[in-house]
Amino acid sequence: MLISFAVEAQTARLDRVEIVEAGTYKLAANGSVAVADLSTTVAANLGVQFGFRYIPVGEPRGAAVALRLVTRLPGQGARNPANGQIVARTEEAVSAVMGAPLVSGYKFDAAWEMVPGVWTFEIWDRERKMAEQRFTVVKR
């Protein structure tokens, strides 16, 4: 006798995204992240890395969730001297796991990137903005 069961696929439900810390940080050789300063005021210097640690919260714990990270630069953005393009906003897909912390941020690799003002990082689930973290970049 053949018995078939209807199995309902369990879909992930993202309730919120918790930002647990923000500031400047250093990336160790082994890939781990150490927070250097929990201030959201960032000095515009080459090599400075700033960002935030966050946790997607929902059910079931351990489920995969696709997020989008949108970064908005202040004012008109930054002009890349190599190609003349202005970067005012970037967007990237982020693969996350419910309940597992992630780190997102930015590193100043070139002088043209160091735009002073408020930088805004947004985390989106489809068309829902789930969290936002702001940093104020200052010239020193």
mmCIF file of N, CA and C in Angstrom:
data_model
loop_
_atom_site.group_PDB
_atom_site.id
_atom_site.type_symbol
_atom_site.label_atom_id
_atom_site.label_comp_id
_atom_site.label_asym_id
_atom_site.label_seq_id
_atom_site.Cartn_x
_atom_site.Cartn_y
_atom_site.Cartn_z
ATOM 1 N N MET A 1 0.844 -1.159 0.000
ATOM 2 C CA MET A 1 0.000 0.000 0.000
ATOM 3 C C MET A 1 0.898 1.232 0.000
ATOM 4 N N LEU A 2 0.624 2.171 -0.880
ATOM 5 C CA LEU A 2 1.378 3.408 -0.988
ATOM 6 C C LEU A 2 0.625 4.510 -0.268
ATOM 7 N N ILE A 3 1.293 5.146 0.665
ATOM 8 C CA ILE A 3 0.678 6.250 1.412
ATOM 9 C C ILE A 3 1.471 7.508 1.090
ATOM 10 N N SER A 4 0.783 8.556 0.740
ATOM 11 C CA SER A 4 1.479 9.819 0.473
ATOM 12 C C SER A 4 1.048 10.851 1.503
ATOM 13 N N PHE A 5 1.988 11.636 1.882
ATOM 14 C CA PHE A 5 1.731 12.690 2.853
ATOM 15 C C PHE A 5 2.004 14.039 2.204
ATOM 16 N N ALA A 6 1.170 14.982 2.477
ATOM 17 C CA ALA A 6 1.417 16.351 2.016
ATOM 18 C C ALA A 6 2.289 17.024 3.067
ATOM 19 N N VAL A 7 3.469 17.399 2.652
ATOM 20 C CA VAL A 7 4.392 18.049 3.571
ATOM 21 C C VAL A 7 4.425 19.535 3.222
ATOM 22 N N GLU A 8 4.081 20.313 4.187
ATOM 23 C CA GLU A 8 4.089 21.757 3.977
ATOM 24 C C GLU A 8 5.501 22.277 4.240
ATOM 25 N N ALA A 9 6.048 22.957 3.255
ATOM 26 C CA ALA A 9 7.386 23.524 3.416
ATOM 27 C C ALA A 9 7.337 24.656 4.437
ATOM 28 N N GLN A 10 8.300 24.617 5.319
ATOM 29 C CA GLN A 10 8.350 25.653 6.336
ATOM 30 C C GLN A 10 9.122 26.846 5.775
ATOM 31 N N THR A 11 8.460 27.979 5.726
ATOM 32 C CA THR A 11 9.118 29.169 5.213
ATOM 33 C C THR A 11 9.608 30.018 6.371
ATOM 34 N N ALA A 12 10.706 30.694 6.111
ATOM 35 C CA ALA A 12 11.280 31.560 7.139
ATOM 36 C C ALA A 12 10.420 32.809 7.293
ATOM 37 N N ARG A 13 10.268 33.241 8.539
ATOM 38 C CA ARG A 13 9.518 34.454 8.840
ATOM 39 C C ARG A 13 10.456 35.400 9.582
ATOM 40 N N LEU A 14 10.843 36.477 8.922
ATOM 41 C CA LEU A 14 11.719 37.465 9.541
ATOM 42 C C LEU A 14 10.857 38.486 10.275
ATOM 43 N N ASP A 15 11.025 38.541 11.601
ATOM 44 C CA ASP A 15 10.248 39.475 12.414
ATOM 45 C C ASP A 15 10.921 40.839 12.529
ATOM 46 N N ARG A 16 12.234 40.825 12.700
ATOM 47 C CA ARG A 16 12.971 42.078 12.871
ATOM 48 C C ARG A 16 14.458 41.811 12.678
ATOM 49 N N VAL A 17 15.212 42.896 12.578
ATOM 50 C CA VAL A 17 16.666 42.827 12.552
ATOM 51 C C VAL A 17 17.153 43.693 13.702
ATOM 52 N N GLU A 18 17.922 43.099 14.599
ATOM 53 C CA GLU A 18 18.447 43.816 15.759
ATOM 54 C C GLU A 18 19.890 44.235 15.492
ATOM 55 N N ILE A 19 20.170 45.521 15.626
ATOM 56 C CA ILE A 19 21.541 46.000 15.553
ATOM 57 C C ILE A 19 22.092 45.930 16.969
ATOM 58 N N VAL A 20 23.158 45.160 17.140
ATOM 59 C CA VAL A 20 23.667 44.911 18.492
ATOM 60 C C VAL A 20 24.894 45.745 18.849
ATOM 61 N N GLU A 21 25.627 46.246 17.843
ATOM 62 C CA GLU A 21 26.713 47.173 18.107
ATOM 63 C C GLU A 21 27.102 47.868 16.809
ATOM 64 N N ALA A 22 27.678 49.052 16.955
ATOM 65 C CA ALA A 22 28.108 49.825 15.794
ATOM 66 C C ALA A 22 29.341 50.625 16.168
ATOM 67 N N GLY A 23 30.235 50.808 15.217
ATOM 68 C CA GLY A 23 31.426 51.594 15.465
ATOM 69 C C GLY A 23 32.513 51.300 14.455
ATOM 70 N N THR A 24 33.747 51.667 14.804
ATOM 71 C CA THR A 24 34.871 51.319 13.955
ATOM 72 C C THR A 24 35.376 49.954 14.384
ATOM 73 N N TYR A 25 35.988 49.244 13.467
ATOM 74 C CA TYR A 25 36.435 47.899 13.786
ATOM 75 C C TYR A 25 37.691 47.550 13.018
ATOM 76 N N LYS A 26 38.303 46.459 13.408
ATOM 77 C CA LYS A 26 39.473 45.929 12.729
ATOM 78 C C LYS A 26 39.193 44.481 12.355
ATOM 79 N N LEU A 27 39.619 44.121 11.158
ATOM 80 C CA LEU A 27 39.461 42.757 10.676
ATOM 81 C C LEU A 27 40.767 42.013 10.937
ATOM 82 N N ALA A 28 40.677 40.944 11.711
ATOM 83 C CA ALA A 28 41.865 40.149 12.039
ATOM 84 C C ALA A 28 42.242 39.260 10.856
ATOM 85 N N ALA A 29 43.466 38.755 10.879
ATOM 86 C CA ALA A 29 43.959 37.894 9.797
ATOM 87 C C ALA A 29 43.106 36.641 9.624
ATOM 88 N N ASN A 30 42.506 36.165 10.717
ATOM 89 C CA ASN A 30 41.680 34.951 10.635
ATOM 90 C C ASN A 30 40.244 35.255 10.190
ATOM 91 N N GLY A 31 39.949 36.528 9.882
ATOM 92 C CA GLY A 31 38.624 36.899 9.406
ATOM 93 C C GLY A 31 37.666 37.354 10.486
ATOM 94 N N SER A 32 38.066 37.254 11.756
ATOM 95 C CA SER A 32 37.175 37.705 12.819
ATOM 96 C C SER A 32 37.189 39.229 12.905
ATOM 97 N N VAL A 33 36.128 39.768 13.478
ATOM 98 C CA VAL A 33 35.966 41.218 13.569
ATOM 99 C C VAL A 33 36.062 41.642 15.026
ATOM 100 N N ALA A 34 36.934 42.610 15.286
ATOM 101 C CA ALA A 34 37.068 43.161 16.630
ATOM 102 C C ALA A 34 36.654 44.624 16.590
ATOM 103 N N VAL A 35 35.746 45.008 17.446
ATOM 104 C CA VAL A 35 35.302 46.389 17.496
ATOM 105 C C VAL A 35 36.367 47.214 18.200
ATOM 106 N N ALA A 36 36.783 48.302 17.561
ATOM 107 C CA ALA A 36 37.818 49.159 18.134
ATOM 108 C C ALA A 36 37.208 50.308 18.933
ATOM 109 N N ASP A 37 36.047 50.805 18.485
ATOM 110 C CA ASP A 37 35.421 51.958 19.124
ATOM 111 C C ASP A 37 33.921 51.899 18.835
ATOM 112 N N LEU A 38 33.107 51.987 19.872
ATOM 113 C CA LEU A 38 31.660 51.910 19.694
ATOM 114 C C LEU A 38 31.014 53.264 19.413
ATOM 115 N N SER A 39 31.767 54.187 18.856
ATOM 116 C CA SER A 39 31.225 55.496 18.473
ATOM 117 C C SER A 39 30.713 55.432 17.043
ATOM 118 N N THR A 40 29.671 56.175 16.752
ATOM 119 C CA THR A 40 29.175 56.253 15.375
ATOM 120 C C THR A 40 29.707 57.499 14.666
ATOM 121 N N THR A 41 30.667 58.185 15.293
ATOM 122 C CA THR A 41 31.394 59.259 14.624
ATOM 123 C C THR A 41 32.696 58.661 14.124
ATOM 124 N N VAL A 42 32.946 58.807 12.820
ATOM 125 C CA VAL A 42 34.056 58.125 12.172
ATOM 126 C C VAL A 42 35.001 59.143 11.551
ATOM 127 N N ALA A 43 36.286 59.025 11.836
ATOM 128 C CA ALA A 43 37.296 59.885 11.228
ATOM 129 C C ALA A 43 37.564 59.431 9.798
ATOM 130 N N ALA A 44 37.539 60.368 8.866
ATOM 131 C CA ALA A 44 37.777 60.071 7.454
ATOM 132 C C ALA A 44 39.276 59.925 7.218
ATOM 133 N N ASN A 45 39.779 58.724 7.412
ATOM 134 C CA ASN A 45 41.193 58.409 7.202
ATOM 135 C C ASN A 45 41.300 57.128 6.396
ATOM 136 N N LEU A 46 42.323 57.038 5.556
ATOM 137 C CA LEU A 46 42.538 55.819 4.785
ATOM 138 C C LEU A 46 42.669 54.617 5.703
ATOM 139 N N GLY A 47 42.037 53.526 5.317
ATOM 140 C CA GLY A 47 42.115 52.290 6.080
ATOM 141 C C GLY A 47 41.096 52.161 7.194
ATOM 142 N N VAL A 48 40.382 53.233 7.515
ATOM 143 C CA VAL A 48 39.378 53.165 8.585
ATOM 144 C C VAL A 48 38.219 52.282 8.119
ATOM 145 N N GLN A 49 37.809 51.383 9.007
ATOM 146 C CA GLN A 49 36.676 50.486 8.749
ATOM 147 C C GLN A 49 35.589 50.789 9.773
ATOM 148 N N PHE A 50 34.374 50.943 9.303
ATOM 149 C CA PHE A 50 33.268 51.181 10.224
ATOM 150 C C PHE A 50 32.071 50.359 9.783
ATOM 151 N N GLY A 51 31.259 49.993 10.764
ATOM 152 C CA GLY A 51 30.112 49.167 10.430
ATOM 153 C C GLY A 51 29.362 48.757 11.670
ATOM 154 N N PHE A 52 28.587 47.708 11.525
ATOM 155 C CA PHE A 52 27.704 47.293 12.612
ATOM 156 C C PHE A 52 27.482 45.793 12.565
ATOM 157 N N ARG A 53 27.187 45.259 13.733
ATOM 158 C CA ARG A 53 26.854 43.832 13.880
ATOM 159 C C ARG A 53 25.342 43.759 14.087
ATOM 160 N N TYR A 54 24.704 42.828 13.388
ATOM 161 C CA TYR A 54 23.254 42.703 13.497
ATOM 162 C C TYR A 54 22.828 41.245 13.446
ATOM 163 N N ILE A 55 21.606 41.009 13.942
ATOM 164 C CA ILE A 55 21.072 39.654 14.004
ATOM 165 C C ILE A 55 19.659 39.640 13.418
ATOM 166 N N PRO A 56 19.419 38.819 12.399
ATOM 167 C CA PRO A 56 18.055 38.628 11.914
ATOM 168 C C PRO A 56 17.284 37.766 12.927
ATOM 169 N N VAL A 57 16.099 38.221 13.307
ATOM 170 C CA VAL A 57 15.308 37.518 14.316
ATOM 171 C C VAL A 57 13.988 37.084 13.694
ATOM 172 N N GLY A 58 13.679 35.795 13.838
ATOM 173 C CA GLY A 58 12.434 35.250 13.310
ATOM 174 C C GLY A 58 12.417 33.742 13.468
ATOM 175 N N GLU A 59 11.552 33.106 12.727
ATOM 176 C CA GLU A 59 11.367 31.655 12.828
ATOM 177 C C GLU A 59 11.463 31.010 11.458
ATOM 178 N N PRO A 60 11.951 29.816 11.388
ATOM 179 C CA PRO A 60 12.612 29.064 12.444
ATOM 180 C C PRO A 60 14.067 29.517 12.577
ATOM 181 N N ARG A 61 14.577 29.414 13.788
ATOM 182 C CA ARG A 61 15.984 29.763 14.032
ATOM 183 C C ARG A 61 16.848 28.864 13.161
ATOM 184 N N GLY A 62 17.845 29.439 12.530
ATOM 185 C CA GLY A 62 18.735 28.684 11.657
ATOM 186 C C GLY A 62 18.312 28.683 10.197
ATOM 187 N N ALA A 63 17.129 29.219 9.900
ATOM 188 C CA ALA A 63 16.658 29.254 8.517
ATOM 189 C C ALA A 63 17.406 30.327 7.730
ATOM 190 N N ALA A 64 17.575 30.087 6.463
ATOM 191 C CA ALA A 64 18.227 31.060 5.587
ATOM 192 C C ALA A 64 17.252 32.171 5.241
ATOM 193 N N VAL A 65 17.784 33.385 5.163
ATOM 194 C CA VAL A 65 16.970 34.536 4.783
ATOM 195 C C VAL A 65 17.813 35.438 3.883
ATOM 196 N N ALA A 66 17.208 35.919 2.809
ATOM 197 C CA ALA A 66 17.893 36.812 1.871
ATOM 198 C C ALA A 66 17.557 38.252 2.230
ATOM 199 N N LEU A 67 18.586 39.054 2.427
ATOM 200 C CA LEU A 67 18.416 40.459 2.768
ATOM 201 C C LEU A 67 19.111 41.323 1.723
ATOM 202 N N ARG A 68 18.798 42.610 1.733
ATOM 203 C CA ARG A 68 19.508 43.585 0.913
ATOM 204 C C ARG A 68 20.110 44.635 1.838
ATOM 205 N N LEU A 69 21.357 44.956 1.596
ATOM 206 C CA LEU A 69 22.020 46.010 2.348
ATOM 207 C C LEU A 69 22.186 47.205 1.412
ATOM 208 N N VAL A 70 21.554 48.317 1.777
ATOM 209 C CA VAL A 70 21.638 49.547 0.989
ATOM 210 C C VAL A 70 22.495 50.530 1.775
ATOM 211 N N THR A 71 23.502 51.089 1.114
ATOM 212 C CA THR A 71 24.362 52.100 1.724
ATOM 213 C C THR A 71 24.135 53.407 0.987
ATOM 214 N N ARG A 72 23.791 54.454 1.752
ATOM 215 C CA ARG A 72 23.564 55.781 1.177
ATOM 216 C C ARG A 72 24.664 56.714 1.663
ATOM 217 N N LEU A 73 25.384 57.288 0.710
ATOM 218 C CA LEU A 73 26.439 58.240 1.024
ATOM 219 C C LEU A 73 25.836 59.630 1.188
ATOM 220 N N PRO A 74 26.508 60.502 1.929
ATOM 221 C CA PRO A 74 25.973 61.845 2.142
ATOM 222 C C PRO A 74 26.006 62.706 0.878
ATOM 223 N N GLY A 75 25.159 63.719 0.866
ATOM 224 C CA GLY A 75 25.140 64.705 -0.217
ATOM 225 C C GLY A 75 24.974 64.074 -1.580
ATOM 226 N N GLN A 76 25.811 64.508 -2.496
ATOM 227 C CA GLN A 76 25.762 64.002 -3.866
ATOM 228 C C GLN A 76 26.534 62.699 -4.033
ATOM 229 N N GLY A 77 27.172 62.229 -2.974
ATOM 230 C CA GLY A 77 27.935 60.996 -3.044
ATOM 231 C C GLY A 77 29.409 61.257 -3.302
ATOM 232 N N ALA A 78 30.098 60.256 -3.822
ATOM 233 C CA ALA A 78 31.531 60.334 -4.078
ATOM 234 C C ALA A 78 31.795 60.133 -5.566
ATOM 235 N N ARG A 79 32.698 60.950 -6.136
ATOM 236 C CA ARG A 79 33.052 60.828 -7.553
ATOM 237 C C ARG A 79 34.328 60.004 -7.683
ATOM 238 N N ASN A 80 34.216 58.904 -8.417
ATOM 239 C CA ASN A 80 35.366 58.044 -8.678
ATOM 240 C C ASN A 80 36.217 58.704 -9.764
ATOM 241 N N PRO A 81 37.444 59.118 -9.444
ATOM 242 C CA PRO A 81 38.260 59.812 -10.445
ATOM 243 C C PRO A 81 38.692 58.915 -11.598
ATOM 244 N N ALA A 82 38.683 57.616 -11.416
ATOM 245 C CA ALA A 82 39.105 56.693 -12.473
ATOM 246 C C ALA A 82 38.116 56.653 -13.637
ATOM 247 N N ASN A 83 36.815 56.780 -13.325
ATOM 248 C CA ASN A 83 35.820 56.684 -14.394
ATOM 249 C C ASN A 83 34.823 57.848 -14.401
ATOM 250 N N GLY A 84 34.935 58.767 -13.431
ATOM 251 C CA GLY A 84 34.053 59.928 -13.383
ATOM 252 C C GLY A 84 32.661 59.649 -12.838
ATOM 253 N N GLN A 85 32.364 58.402 -12.510
ATOM 254 C CA GLN A 85 31.032 58.062 -12.011
ATOM 255 C C GLN A 85 30.857 58.520 -10.575
ATOM 256 N N ILE A 86 29.625 58.938 -10.270
ATOM 257 C CA ILE A 86 29.284 59.339 -8.914
ATOM 258 C C ILE A 86 28.579 58.178 -8.232
ATOM 259 N N VAL A 87 29.059 57.837 -7.045
ATOM 260 C CA VAL A 87 28.450 56.770 -6.253
ATOM 261 C C VAL A 87 27.708 57.442 -5.103
ATOM 262 N N ALA A 88 26.385 57.393 -5.142
ATOM 263 C CA ALA A 88 25.568 57.984 -4.079
ATOM 264 C C ALA A 88 24.887 56.909 -3.244
ATOM 265 N N ARG A 89 24.788 55.707 -3.834
ATOM 266 C CA ARG A 89 24.063 54.615 -3.181
ATOM 267 C C ARG A 89 24.602 53.302 -3.724
ATOM 268 N N THR A 90 24.784 52.334 -2.826
ATOM 269 C CA THR A 90 25.144 50.991 -3.263
ATOM 270 C C THR A 90 24.129 50.014 -2.686
ATOM 271 N N GLU A 91 24.026 48.880 -3.323
ATOM 272 C CA GLU A 91 23.112 47.840 -2.849
ATOM 273 C C GLU A 91 23.766 46.491 -3.070
ATOM 274 N N GLU A 92 23.652 45.622 -2.063
ATOM 275 C CA GLU A 92 24.184 44.272 -2.214
ATOM 276 C C GLU A 92 23.250 43.257 -1.562
ATOM 277 N N ALA A 93 23.246 42.061 -2.124
ATOM 278 C CA ALA A 93 22.469 40.966 -1.559
ATOM 279 C C ALA A 93 23.282 40.340 -0.430
ATOM 280 N N VAL A 94 22.594 40.015 0.664
ATOM 281 C CA VAL A 94 23.238 39.416 1.822
ATOM 282 C C VAL A 94 22.504 38.125 2.175
ATOM 283 N N SER A 95 23.243 37.034 2.276
ATOM 284 C CA SER A 95 22.663 35.770 2.731
ATOM 285 C C SER A 95 22.842 35.707 4.235
ATOM 286 N N ALA A 96 21.755 35.559 4.958
ATOM 287 C CA ALA A 96 21.791 35.562 6.418
ATOM 288 C C ALA A 96 21.149 34.286 6.948
ATOM 289 N N VAL A 97 21.419 34.031 8.223
ATOM 290 C CA VAL A 97 20.817 32.893 8.920
ATOM 291 C C VAL A 97 20.091 33.433 10.140
ATOM 292 N N MET A 98 18.839 33.057 10.297
ATOM 293 C CA MET A 98 18.029 33.527 11.412
ATOM 294 C C MET A 98 18.729 33.223 12.741
ATOM 295 N N GLY A 99 18.984 34.279 13.519
ATOM 296 C CA GLY A 99 19.605 34.123 14.825
ATOM 297 C C GLY A 99 21.115 34.205 14.836
ATOM 298 N N ALA A 100 21.744 34.261 13.665
ATOM 299 C CA ALA A 100 23.209 34.308 13.599
ATOM 300 C C ALA A 100 23.678 35.736 13.304
ATOM 301 N N PRO A 101 24.657 36.234 14.064
ATOM 302 C CA PRO A 101 25.124 37.602 13.847
ATOM 303 C C PRO A 101 25.903 37.755 12.545
ATOM 304 N N LEU A 102 25.773 38.932 11.958
ATOM 305 C CA LEU A 102 26.515 39.308 10.751
ATOM 306 C C LEU A 102 27.149 40.664 10.990
ATOM 307 N N VAL A 103 28.162 40.989 10.200
ATOM 308 C CA VAL A 103 28.787 42.304 10.256
ATOM 309 C C VAL A 103 28.755 42.900 8.847
ATOM 310 N N SER A 104 28.323 44.149 8.755
ATOM 311 C CA SER A 104 28.352 44.880 7.490
ATOM 312 C C SER A 104 28.977 46.235 7.742
ATOM 313 N N GLY A 105 29.604 46.780 6.724
ATOM 314 C CA GLY A 105 30.213 48.079 6.901
ATOM 315 C C GLY A 105 30.975 48.527 5.682
ATOM 316 N N TYR A 106 31.912 49.429 5.911
ATOM 317 C CA TYR A 106 32.650 50.056 4.828
ATOM 318 C C TYR A 106 34.083 50.305 5.273
ATOM 319 N N LYS A 107 35.008 50.265 4.316
ATOM 320 C CA LYS A 107 36.414 50.577 4.581
ATOM 321 C C LYS A 107 36.859 51.632 3.579
ATOM 322 N N PHE A 108 37.513 52.675 4.069
ATOM 323 C CA PHE A 108 38.033 53.717 3.199
ATOM 324 C C PHE A 108 39.351 53.244 2.580
ATOM 325 N N ASP A 109 39.280 52.886 1.295
ATOM 326 C CA ASP A 109 40.462 52.421 0.572
ATOM 327 C C ASP A 109 41.103 53.518 -0.270
ATOM 328 N N ALA A 110 40.357 54.587 -0.553
ATOM 329 C CA ALA A 110 40.861 55.680 -1.389
ATOM 330 C C ALA A 110 40.340 57.013 -0.852
ATOM 331 N N ALA A 111 41.102 58.064 -1.089
ATOM 332 C CA ALA A 111 40.728 59.386 -0.570
ATOM 333 C C ALA A 111 39.381 59.862 -1.118
ATOM 334 N N TRP A 112 39.057 59.543 -2.372
ATOM 335 C CA TRP A 112 37.814 60.030 -2.965
ATOM 336 C C TRP A 112 36.568 59.439 -2.293
ATOM 337 N N GLU A 113 36.715 58.331 -1.590
ATOM 338 C CA GLU A 113 35.584 57.692 -0.911
ATOM 339 C C GLU A 113 35.206 58.393 0.395
ATOM 340 N N MET A 114 36.099 59.154 0.959
ATOM 341 C CA MET A 114 35.925 59.699 2.309
ATOM 342 C C MET A 114 35.032 60.946 2.305
ATOM 343 N N VAL A 115 33.766 60.750 2.040
ATOM 344 C CA VAL A 115 32.801 61.851 1.976
ATOM 345 C C VAL A 115 32.305 62.147 3.391
ATOM 346 N N PRO A 116 32.518 63.385 3.862
ATOM 347 C CA PRO A 116 32.024 63.725 5.203
ATOM 348 C C PRO A 116 30.504 63.880 5.208
ATOM 349 N N GLY A 117 29.917 63.597 6.349
ATOM 350 C CA GLY A 117 28.468 63.696 6.504
ATOM 351 C C GLY A 117 27.899 62.398 7.037
ATOM 352 N N VAL A 118 26.586 62.272 6.938
ATOM 353 C CA VAL A 118 25.901 61.100 7.477
ATOM 354 C C VAL A 118 25.813 59.998 6.421
ATOM 355 N N TRP A 119 26.390 58.852 6.757
ATOM 356 C CA TRP A 119 26.299 57.649 5.942
ATOM 357 C C TRP A 119 25.189 56.798 6.550
ATOM 358 N N THR A 120 24.305 56.283 5.717
ATOM 359 C CA THR A 120 23.182 55.490 6.206
ATOM 360 C C THR A 120 23.230 54.089 5.608
ATOM 361 N N PHE A 121 23.191 53.094 6.499
ATOM 362 C CA PHE A 121 23.118 51.690 6.088
ATOM 363 C C PHE A 121 21.714 51.193 6.403
ATOM 364 N N GLU A 122 21.056 50.593 5.422
ATOM 365 C CA GLU A 122 19.699 50.069 5.613
ATOM 366 C C GLU A 122 19.690 48.582 5.308
ATOM 367 N N ILE A 123 18.919 47.846 6.086
ATOM 368 C CA ILE A 123 18.746 46.415 5.847
ATOM 369 C C ILE A 123 17.297 46.197 5.439
ATOM 370 N N TRP A 124 17.118 45.571 4.288
ATOM 371 C CA TRP A 124 15.786 45.368 3.716
ATOM 372 C C TRP A 124 15.475 43.884 3.560
ATOM 373 N N ASP A 125 14.222 43.547 3.797
ATOM 374 C CA ASP A 125 13.656 42.234 3.490
ATOM 375 C C ASP A 125 12.605 42.499 2.419
ATOM 376 N N ARG A 126 12.934 42.175 1.197
ATOM 377 C CA ARG A 126 12.096 42.521 0.051
ATOM 378 C C ARG A 126 11.830 44.026 0.052
ATOM 379 N N GLU A 127 10.601 44.439 0.275
ATOM 380 C CA GLU A 127 10.250 45.863 0.268
ATOM 381 C C GLU A 127 10.046 46.433 1.675
ATOM 382 N N ARG A 128 10.459 45.691 2.700
ATOM 383 C CA ARG A 128 10.345 46.167 4.096
ATOM 384 C C ARG A 128 11.704 46.564 4.627
ATOM 385 N N LYS A 129 11.824 47.812 5.049
ATOM 386 C CA LYS A 129 13.075 48.219 5.700
ATOM 387 C C LYS A 129 13.020 47.697 7.123
ATOM 388 N N MET A 130 14.016 46.868 7.475
ATOM 389 C CA MET A 130 14.021 46.189 8.764
ATOM 390 C C MET A 130 14.887 46.894 9.805
ATOM 391 N N ALA A 131 15.915 47.617 9.359
ATOM 392 C CA ALA A 131 16.807 48.290 10.308
ATOM 393 C C ALA A 131 17.598 49.359 9.568
ATOM 394 N N GLU A 132 18.115 50.296 10.352
ATOM 395 C CA GLU A 132 18.924 51.372 9.802
ATOM 396 C C GLU A 132 20.001 51.743 10.813
ATOM 397 N N GLN A 133 21.207 51.979 10.313
ATOM 398 C CA GLN A 133 22.315 52.431 11.160
ATOM 399 C C GLN A 133 22.996 53.596 10.471
ATOM 400 N N ARG A 134 23.194 54.675 11.222
ATOM 401 C CA ARG A 134 23.836 55.871 10.672
ATOM 402 C C ARG A 134 25.194 56.110 11.329
ATOM 403 N N PHE A 135 26.103 56.640 10.524
ATOM 404 C CA PHE A 135 27.432 57.041 10.990
ATOM 405 C C PHE A 135 27.684 58.452 10.479
ATOM 406 N N THR A 136 28.351 59.249 11.278
ATOM 407 C CA THR A 136 28.754 60.588 10.853
ATOM 408 C C THR A 136 30.244 60.557 10.581
ATOM 409 N N VAL A 137 30.614 60.761 9.318
ATOM 410 C CA VAL A 137 32.017 60.773 8.915
ATOM 411 C C VAL A 137 32.505 62.223 8.982
ATOM 412 N N VAL A 138 33.617 62.423 9.675
ATOM 413 C CA VAL A 138 34.185 63.766 9.839
ATOM 414 C C VAL A 138 35.622 63.788 9.364
ATOM 415 N N LYS A 139 36.016 64.926 8.776
ATOM 416 C CA LYS A 139 37.419 65.128 8.367
ATOM 417 C C LYS A 139 38.205 65.470 9.613
ATOM 418 N N ARG A 140 39.371 64.889 9.769
ATOM 419 C CA ARG A 140 40.228 65.170 10.931
ATOM 420 C C ARG A 140 41.575 65.659 10.489
#
